[in-house]
Amino acid sequence: MGDRTSTHNGAAGRAPVADRPGSIRNVVLVGHSGAGKTTLVEALAQASGALGRAGRVEDGTTVSDHDETEHRQQRSVQLSLVPVEWDGVKVNLLDTPGYADFTGELRAGLRAADAALFVVSAADGVDGSTRLVWEECAAVGMPRAIVVTRLEASRADFGEMTDVCRRVFGGDDPDAVLPLYLPLRGEPGPDGHAPVAGLVGLLSRRVCDYSAGERAERDPDPGHLPLIAGARARLIEGIIAESEDETLMERYLGGADVEVGTLVRDLEKAVARGVFHPVLAAAPGVEGARQGLGTVELLELVTRGFPTPGEREVPPVTTPDGRPRPPLECDPDGPLAAEVIRTSSDPYVGRMSLVRVFSGTLRPDIPVHVCGHGLTGHDGTPTGRPHDADERVGTLTSPFGGQQRHLPLAVAGDLACVAKLSRAETGDTLSDKGDPLVMEPWVMPDPLLPVAVQAHARSDEDRLSQGLARLTAEDPTLLLEQNPDTRQLVLWCMGEAHRDVALERLRARYGVRVDAVPHRVALRETFAERATARGRHVKQSGGHGQYAVCEITVEPLPAGSGVEFADKVVGGAVPRQFIPSVEKGVRTQAARGVATGHPLVDVRVTLVDGKAHSVDSSDAAFQTAGALALREAAAGARIHLLEPVDEVRVTVADEYVGPVMSDLSGRRGRVVGTEQISGGGALVRAEVPRSEIGRYAVDLRSLSHGTGRFSRSPLRHEPVPRQVAERIRGQAESRVA
């Protein structure tokens, strides 16, 4: 890792192709927006020979400014694959969005990768959401490394940022987070700022000089040796502490000189095992440089230190009916098991599926079985519906310079884009038709921001359902709900940016324009006191008339009782055959509501008396009389408006517990308890009216600086405060008007 001058085979105008898992590395780049992930990926592609300067592919094809701008904008909100080749190893770089709203794309990248590269800006530091992703990776033992970018910023300090990374990412073992190189500054410019011109390797004590635009190795100046002495000693001790050779520490403490080759091999093993996390530096945007500063060192770390797909466990598989199967291995000759990581629509080739092959070999034009039970939310419930289908694989391609290049195959451990899998959704498993399999789904975040939509014009109504169905099939973090109470079509999103992107995709890809309208919460009504009423429906207009009279009493019941109907008619005042008609009328009116148009619940309606006519009474007449009686009872009684109350569970860092509790109280919430959770932080449990947490997904993110998470579940209905109820009634009357 930086201890030799690398030779490599660039892509040279072709898509990199791997023929065995050992020649593949799958790396996901993680970091907040603005940290420089996309710029770094492009610099790595350029350094490897896959992409020339100014967006020029090595075969001479150019990417126009318009296409490149559009491509970069698309990559900023979705997972993108950029394969490069270095020293005979195919490196699949998975660039993830830095916005918190697109956590689903990040989770897909983590699923497809075998190691993670955390990109941290020296000018901005580490944000809370990046820290949470680090903890997720640590929980599953994913190997990680850190690269510090934006070194050209005037306030950038690599040493200070390394200390921040050790404190934030190191946890109980900060000596497992140490730099491999130190940046060297060149001559100060007119503004007094000295640019980064090279790196000095702590193990090799060699300088990687980038000042001429090409990487060149040389011996350090005498003044460099004191600079690296202390950092080198800490690095050696950190590597030895994680070494599997227990005698190495004894030799080192005894004063023996440990060979650099031994240290490098132990470092590579520790990185692959996920117990040591090196820090590197990169300045990929150096003007005129073919190899951005630190790109070669980073590619060496990825190819030599990060694990191969064969070193990572394959997710468990079952049969479509749930029977367990023996664990699979990352074997190109094994049974086919591939997973759709993400789906998208291309205006030229149609639906494209990004697929990770975990076992077997995927080839073009072969029949496969597509099976999925949907991804799961945080509570373990599926977010999709089970489905099975047989399809034929289209062409296999690989992104290359903004284009798609054909692949002859994709072996176990590799990633490829598959065209025209029309019934495959994100999270689905592709397997042999004769041996169908389903992979254990990964957890996706729950969308918690509701957006009510309606067709912009009549011409959009016909395409609305199909467009929304395709949109949610592509993006599993979108949830579509047809609310039967409010009659609203609700699209649940991760945040406002996610909402804007989803509605724009709906317009641009499927030609459907929609308008966002205020989201309404489904309320309920109930009687606050006992009431009696008489429903009289008597009409005579020639021929058979309509005659029905019924008297009822209405009394409130405990919450959750629903609507009960009782018959206490004596003496046949209401003939037996018409009593079900009265009940039907009462229940129909209860479903419509009696005051504000919301369903009536938690009451007992008792039929106590009535009158009938031997000729003019009918089923329809008594249904109408029953409904009239219930409305009359409501007109003379106090009606409570009920709102749904949710149990809200907020996980947040300790320093934000106070502000979160105050905020929940301001939302008419009741905090019912707090408790410490393992790994640090606190869990705040509260009961909050649903109408007060419509935007909580956005507000909590701002309140907790991106570190807070919450979930909610229905709890019960409670009476709405008088002032709020009056406002809701006014809104209902204005809608009717």
XYZ file of C-alpha atoms in Angstrom, residues 204-614:
411
model
C 7.702 2.950 3.560
C 9.035 6.407 4.437
C 8.769 7.238 0.758
C 7.299 10.417 -0.722
C 4.580 10.135 -3.381
C 5.089 13.379 -5.280
C 2.119 14.706 -7.321
C 3.451 18.218 -7.894
C 4.120 17.598 -11.599
C 0.626 16.174 -12.305
C 1.917 12.577 -12.389
C 2.649 10.411 -9.394
C 6.352 9.872 -8.745
C 8.094 8.249 -5.782
C 11.255 9.598 -4.198
C 13.137 9.613 -0.921
C 11.946 12.111 1.678
C 13.777 15.294 2.455
C 15.663 15.238 5.759
C 13.118 17.629 7.199
C 10.320 15.125 6.590
C 11.695 12.403 8.889
C 10.903 14.112 12.215
C 7.410 14.847 10.863
C 6.593 11.176 10.418
C 8.460 9.602 13.346
C 5.700 9.788 15.965
C 2.862 8.967 13.535
C 4.841 6.004 12.174
C 5.401 4.556 15.640
C 1.668 4.816 16.472
C 0.759 3.153 13.167
C 3.159 0.247 13.725
C 1.814 -0.290 17.236
C -1.762 -0.176 15.935
C -1.024 -2.759 13.234
C 0.787 -5.063 15.632
C -2.058 -4.810 18.144
C -4.458 -6.208 15.510
C -2.021 -8.791 14.128
C -2.942 -12.468 14.206
C 0.720 -13.229 14.962
C 0.848 -13.104 18.769
C 4.658 -13.189 18.789
C 4.914 -9.969 16.816
C 4.116 -7.764 19.797
C 6.692 -9.531 21.933
C 9.344 -9.016 19.257
C 8.439 -5.364 18.855
C 8.455 -4.646 22.593
C 11.760 -6.469 22.816
C 13.314 -3.968 20.431
C 13.341 -6.114 17.289
C 12.910 -4.320 13.966
C 9.738 -5.598 12.262
C 10.078 -5.797 8.483
C 7.930 -3.419 6.447
C 6.675 -6.317 4.319
C 5.388 -8.087 7.439
C 3.644 -4.914 8.628
C 1.999 -4.398 5.242
C 0.703 -7.981 5.135
C -0.701 -7.710 8.671
C -2.234 -4.352 7.823
C -3.984 -5.801 4.775
C -5.336 -8.718 6.827
C -6.568 -6.426 9.611
C -8.341 -4.166 7.109
C -9.997 -7.148 5.405
C -11.180 -8.483 8.780
C -12.727 -5.122 9.616
C -10.676 -4.538 12.782
C -8.378 -1.777 11.488
C -9.558 1.308 9.632
C -6.827 3.253 7.819
C -7.155 6.959 7.098
C -5.972 8.216 3.702
C -5.822 11.633 2.095
C -7.042 12.644 -1.351
C -7.194 15.834 -3.378
C -8.684 14.514 -6.629
C -9.448 17.916 -8.115
C -5.873 19.114 -8.705
C -5.896 21.144 -11.933
C -4.173 19.427 -14.852
C -3.254 16.262 -12.946
C -3.919 12.944 -14.669
C -3.704 11.157 -11.356
C -5.373 13.068 -8.547
C -3.433 13.197 -5.307
C -4.004 10.037 -3.307
C -5.919 8.131 -5.986
C -3.176 5.567 -6.601
C -2.766 4.939 -2.873
C -6.501 4.543 -2.512
C -6.746 2.060 -5.380
C -3.911 0.053 -3.847
C -5.741 -0.062 -0.513
C -8.953 -1.199 -2.205
C -7.330 -3.946 -4.308
C -4.902 -5.220 -1.676
C -6.647 -4.545 1.629
C -10.385 -4.841 1.054
C -11.868 -8.363 1.010
C -12.926 -10.299 -2.064
C -16.588 -11.338 -2.391
C -15.527 -14.880 -1.485
C -14.413 -13.675 1.944
C -17.894 -12.399 2.810
C -20.864 -14.589 3.724
C -23.686 -14.981 1.216
C -27.075 -13.919 2.669
C -29.273 -16.859 3.750
C -31.656 -18.302 1.155
C -34.903 -20.254 1.325
C -37.302 -21.780 -1.144
C -40.216 -19.562 -2.243
C -42.479 -21.340 0.263
C -40.093 -20.582 3.128
C -38.198 -23.863 3.542
C -34.529 -23.298 4.471
C -31.748 -24.156 2.051
C -28.096 -24.993 2.769
C -25.872 -21.882 2.882
C -24.526 -20.783 -0.483
C -20.939 -19.911 -1.296
C -19.578 -17.293 -3.673
C -18.922 -19.899 -6.359
C -19.329 -19.186 -10.103
C -20.222 -22.856 -10.606
C -22.818 -22.907 -7.812
C -26.590 -22.454 -8.117
C -27.615 -19.060 -9.453
C -28.595 -16.579 -6.744
C -28.587 -12.896 -7.672
C -30.418 -9.959 -6.169
C -31.884 -6.815 -7.690
C -30.211 -3.973 -5.821
C -32.057 -1.147 -7.515
C -34.315 -0.573 -10.505
C -34.566 2.425 -12.787
C -36.083 3.439 -16.097
C -33.929 4.420 -19.027
C -35.633 6.435 -21.781
C -33.853 4.402 -24.473
C -33.691 0.824 -23.173
C -36.578 0.748 -20.691
C -36.291 -0.745 -17.219
C -32.775 -1.408 -15.969
C -32.007 -3.596 -12.949
C -28.724 -3.321 -11.077
C -27.981 -6.876 -9.932
C -25.460 -8.329 -7.478
C -24.600 -11.942 -8.249
C -23.960 -13.803 -4.990
C -23.682 -17.332 -6.395
C -23.456 -18.914 -9.838
C -22.956 -17.052 -13.101
C -25.454 -14.764 -14.783
C -25.421 -14.786 -18.582
C -27.427 -12.875 -21.202
C -30.535 -14.417 -22.708
C -31.045 -17.145 -20.094
C -34.402 -17.876 -18.397
C -34.520 -17.063 -14.681
C -37.058 -17.221 -11.899
C -37.866 -13.856 -10.304
C -39.131 -14.144 -6.763
C -39.623 -11.560 -4.052
C -41.387 -11.195 -0.739
C -40.656 -7.488 -0.496
C -38.083 -5.725 1.604
C -38.736 -5.276 5.312
C -39.201 -2.219 7.477
C -37.625 -1.651 10.877
C -40.400 -3.678 12.558
C -39.658 -6.693 10.346
C -42.873 -6.518 8.322
C -42.615 -6.821 4.528
C -42.929 -3.570 2.584
C -44.035 -5.312 -0.611
C -46.237 -8.164 -1.702
C -45.006 -11.685 -2.576
C -44.660 -12.334 -6.295
C -43.162 -14.968 -8.606
C -42.515 -14.899 -12.328
C -40.331 -16.475 -14.975
C -38.445 -14.056 -17.201
C -35.621 -14.075 -19.690
C -32.510 -12.060 -18.930
C -31.812 -9.366 -21.495
C -28.404 -7.927 -22.226
C -25.851 -7.544 -19.447
C -24.135 -4.183 -19.378
C -21.743 -2.159 -17.294
C -21.728 1.660 -16.916
C -18.754 3.184 -18.676
C -18.118 6.849 -19.259
C -21.812 7.709 -19.073
C -22.664 4.831 -21.443
C -23.580 1.168 -21.121
C -21.094 -1.448 -22.392
C -22.046 -5.056 -23.017
C -20.808 -7.761 -20.641
C -20.502 -11.404 -21.698
C -21.270 -12.639 -18.176
C -21.305 -11.729 -14.484
C -19.726 -14.254 -12.125
C -20.438 -14.704 -8.429
C -19.456 -11.550 -6.578
C -19.869 -9.215 -9.553
C -22.365 -6.465 -10.350
C -24.114 -5.881 -13.669
C -27.026 -4.005 -15.171
C -29.754 -6.223 -16.642
C -32.162 -4.861 -19.232
C -35.883 -5.540 -19.579
C -36.661 -7.533 -16.444
C -40.171 -6.136 -16.602
C -41.510 -7.831 -13.463
C -38.458 -7.596 -11.220
C -38.504 -5.159 -8.322
C -35.813 -3.957 -5.949
C -35.009 -6.731 -3.485
C -36.125 -9.585 -5.775
C -34.051 -12.738 -6.202
C -33.015 -14.126 -9.597
C -32.403 -17.871 -9.634
C -32.579 -20.902 -11.906
C -36.081 -21.800 -13.110
C -35.605 -25.360 -11.928
C -34.239 -24.348 -8.518
C -36.047 -21.169 -7.386
C -34.604 -19.344 -4.366
C -35.402 -16.327 -2.232
C -32.673 -14.374 -0.455
C -33.188 -12.981 3.010
C -34.341 -9.361 2.502
C -32.476 -6.405 3.868
C -34.019 -3.732 6.070
C -35.172 -0.531 4.435
C -36.060 2.670 6.315
C -39.733 3.427 6.760
C -41.064 6.415 4.797
C -42.654 8.726 7.366
C -43.502 11.912 5.457
C -47.033 11.777 3.966
C -47.730 13.641 0.726
C -51.299 13.678 -0.575
C -51.428 13.933 -4.376
C -54.083 14.315 -7.023
C -54.012 14.411 -10.803
C -53.208 17.855 -12.163
C -55.668 17.519 -15.043
C -58.170 15.026 -16.364
C -55.613 13.839 -18.919
C -53.326 12.774 -16.053
C -55.957 10.667 -14.265
C -55.784 7.724 -16.663
C -52.005 7.343 -16.288
C -51.806 8.152 -12.571
C -52.257 4.647 -11.137
C -49.848 3.007 -13.570
C -47.240 5.734 -13.088
C -47.376 5.525 -9.305
C -47.201 1.715 -9.413
C -44.029 1.858 -11.510
C -42.547 4.566 -9.327
C -43.020 2.581 -6.111
C -41.714 -0.593 -7.771
C -38.478 1.228 -8.589
C -38.102 2.888 -5.185
C -39.024 0.701 -2.190
C -38.706 3.694 0.158
C -41.866 5.090 -1.439
C -45.155 3.725 -0.098
C -48.484 4.312 -1.817
C -51.670 4.424 0.273
C -55.271 4.873 -0.796
C -56.855 6.124 2.423
C -60.469 4.911 2.535
C -61.517 7.467 5.183
C -60.113 10.674 3.714
C -60.318 9.374 0.117
C -56.836 10.744 -0.463
C -54.055 9.168 -2.475
C -51.025 9.408 -0.171
C -47.403 8.925 -1.179
C -45.203 8.282 1.868
C -41.671 9.642 1.364
C -38.411 9.917 3.285
C -38.343 13.717 3.229
C -39.037 16.809 1.187
C -36.151 16.292 -1.245
C -37.270 12.683 -1.781
C -40.808 13.946 -2.436
C -39.639 16.498 -5.006
C -37.514 13.930 -6.856
C -40.347 11.376 -6.879
C -42.903 13.817 -8.307
C -40.427 15.030 -10.917
C -39.698 11.434 -11.972
C -43.418 10.822 -12.235
C -43.712 13.793 -14.605
C -40.536 13.255 -16.646
C -40.593 9.471 -17.016
C -44.283 8.635 -17.089
C -45.838 11.894 -18.272
C -48.047 12.226 -15.187
C -48.453 15.606 -13.521
C -49.769 15.689 -9.977
C -50.479 18.382 -7.420
C -49.582 18.031 -3.758
C -52.543 18.862 -1.521
C -52.761 19.161 2.280
C -52.671 15.756 3.916
C -55.677 15.009 6.088
C -55.674 12.692 9.090
C -58.570 10.260 9.393
C -60.662 11.373 12.383
C -63.609 9.785 14.175
C -66.757 11.008 15.951
C -68.526 9.738 19.039
C -71.343 10.742 21.370
C -70.254 12.419 24.584
C -73.613 11.737 26.301
C -76.753 9.678 26.055
C -79.321 10.863 23.515
C -82.750 9.870 22.194
C -84.313 10.684 18.863
C -87.092 9.814 16.491
C -86.652 9.173 12.792
C -89.791 9.697 10.724
C -89.802 9.022 6.993
C -93.323 9.467 5.590
C -93.987 10.329 1.946
C -97.047 9.948 -0.241
C -96.856 10.936 -3.895
C -99.219 8.607 -5.696
C -99.089 4.845 -5.768
C -97.212 3.152 -2.966
C -95.899 5.643 -0.427
C -93.047 5.400 2.045
C -93.748 5.036 5.728
C -91.311 4.249 8.534
C -90.899 5.601 12.059
C -88.301 4.455 14.542
C -87.201 5.672 17.934
C -83.678 5.072 19.177
C -81.400 5.749 22.102
C -77.680 6.340 21.641
C -75.134 5.927 24.430
C -71.344 6.172 24.400
C -69.173 3.084 24.828
C -65.514 2.605 25.827
C -62.865 3.314 23.228
C -62.432 0.558 20.674
C -66.005 -0.741 20.949
C -67.054 0.245 17.446
C -70.786 0.541 16.700
C -73.225 -1.782 18.451
C -76.893 -2.172 17.538
C -79.515 -3.519 19.918
C -83.218 -4.293 19.439
C -85.616 -3.671 22.357
C -88.846 -3.264 20.415
C -91.874 -4.837 22.094
C -95.335 -5.556 20.807
C -94.305 -5.685 17.152
C -94.222 -1.900 16.748
C -91.531 -2.456 14.127
C -92.100 -5.699 12.229
C -89.278 -8.223 12.545
C -88.408 -8.098 8.858
C -87.623 -4.357 9.060
C -85.326 -4.376 12.100
C -82.263 -5.341 9.986
C -83.216 -2.461 7.686
C -83.078 -0.016 10.596
C -79.667 -1.402 11.593
C -78.388 -1.048 8.038
C -79.509 2.571 7.891
C -77.902 3.324 11.247
C -74.589 1.734 10.287
C -74.544 3.454 6.881
C -75.097 6.825 8.522
C -72.458 6.051 11.190
C -69.909 5.362 8.459
C -70.727 8.729 6.867
C -70.544 10.607 10.164
C -73.062 12.792 11.922
C -71.244 16.106 12.497
C -68.075 16.627 10.432
C -68.255 13.778 7.963
C -65.988 11.421 9.910
C -67.074 7.878 10.874
C -68.991 7.465 14.125
C -67.503 4.955 16.600
C -67.837 3.690 20.160
C -71.612 3.964 20.541
C -74.530 1.633 21.183
C -77.685 2.376 19.204
C -80.823 0.770 20.606
C -84.103 0.585 18.691
C -86.842 1.011 21.317
C -90.031 1.769 19.378
C -91.475 2.650 16.008
C -94.413 2.499 13.625
C -95.084 0.738 10.358
C -97.753 0.754 7.649
C -99.175 -2.436 6.227
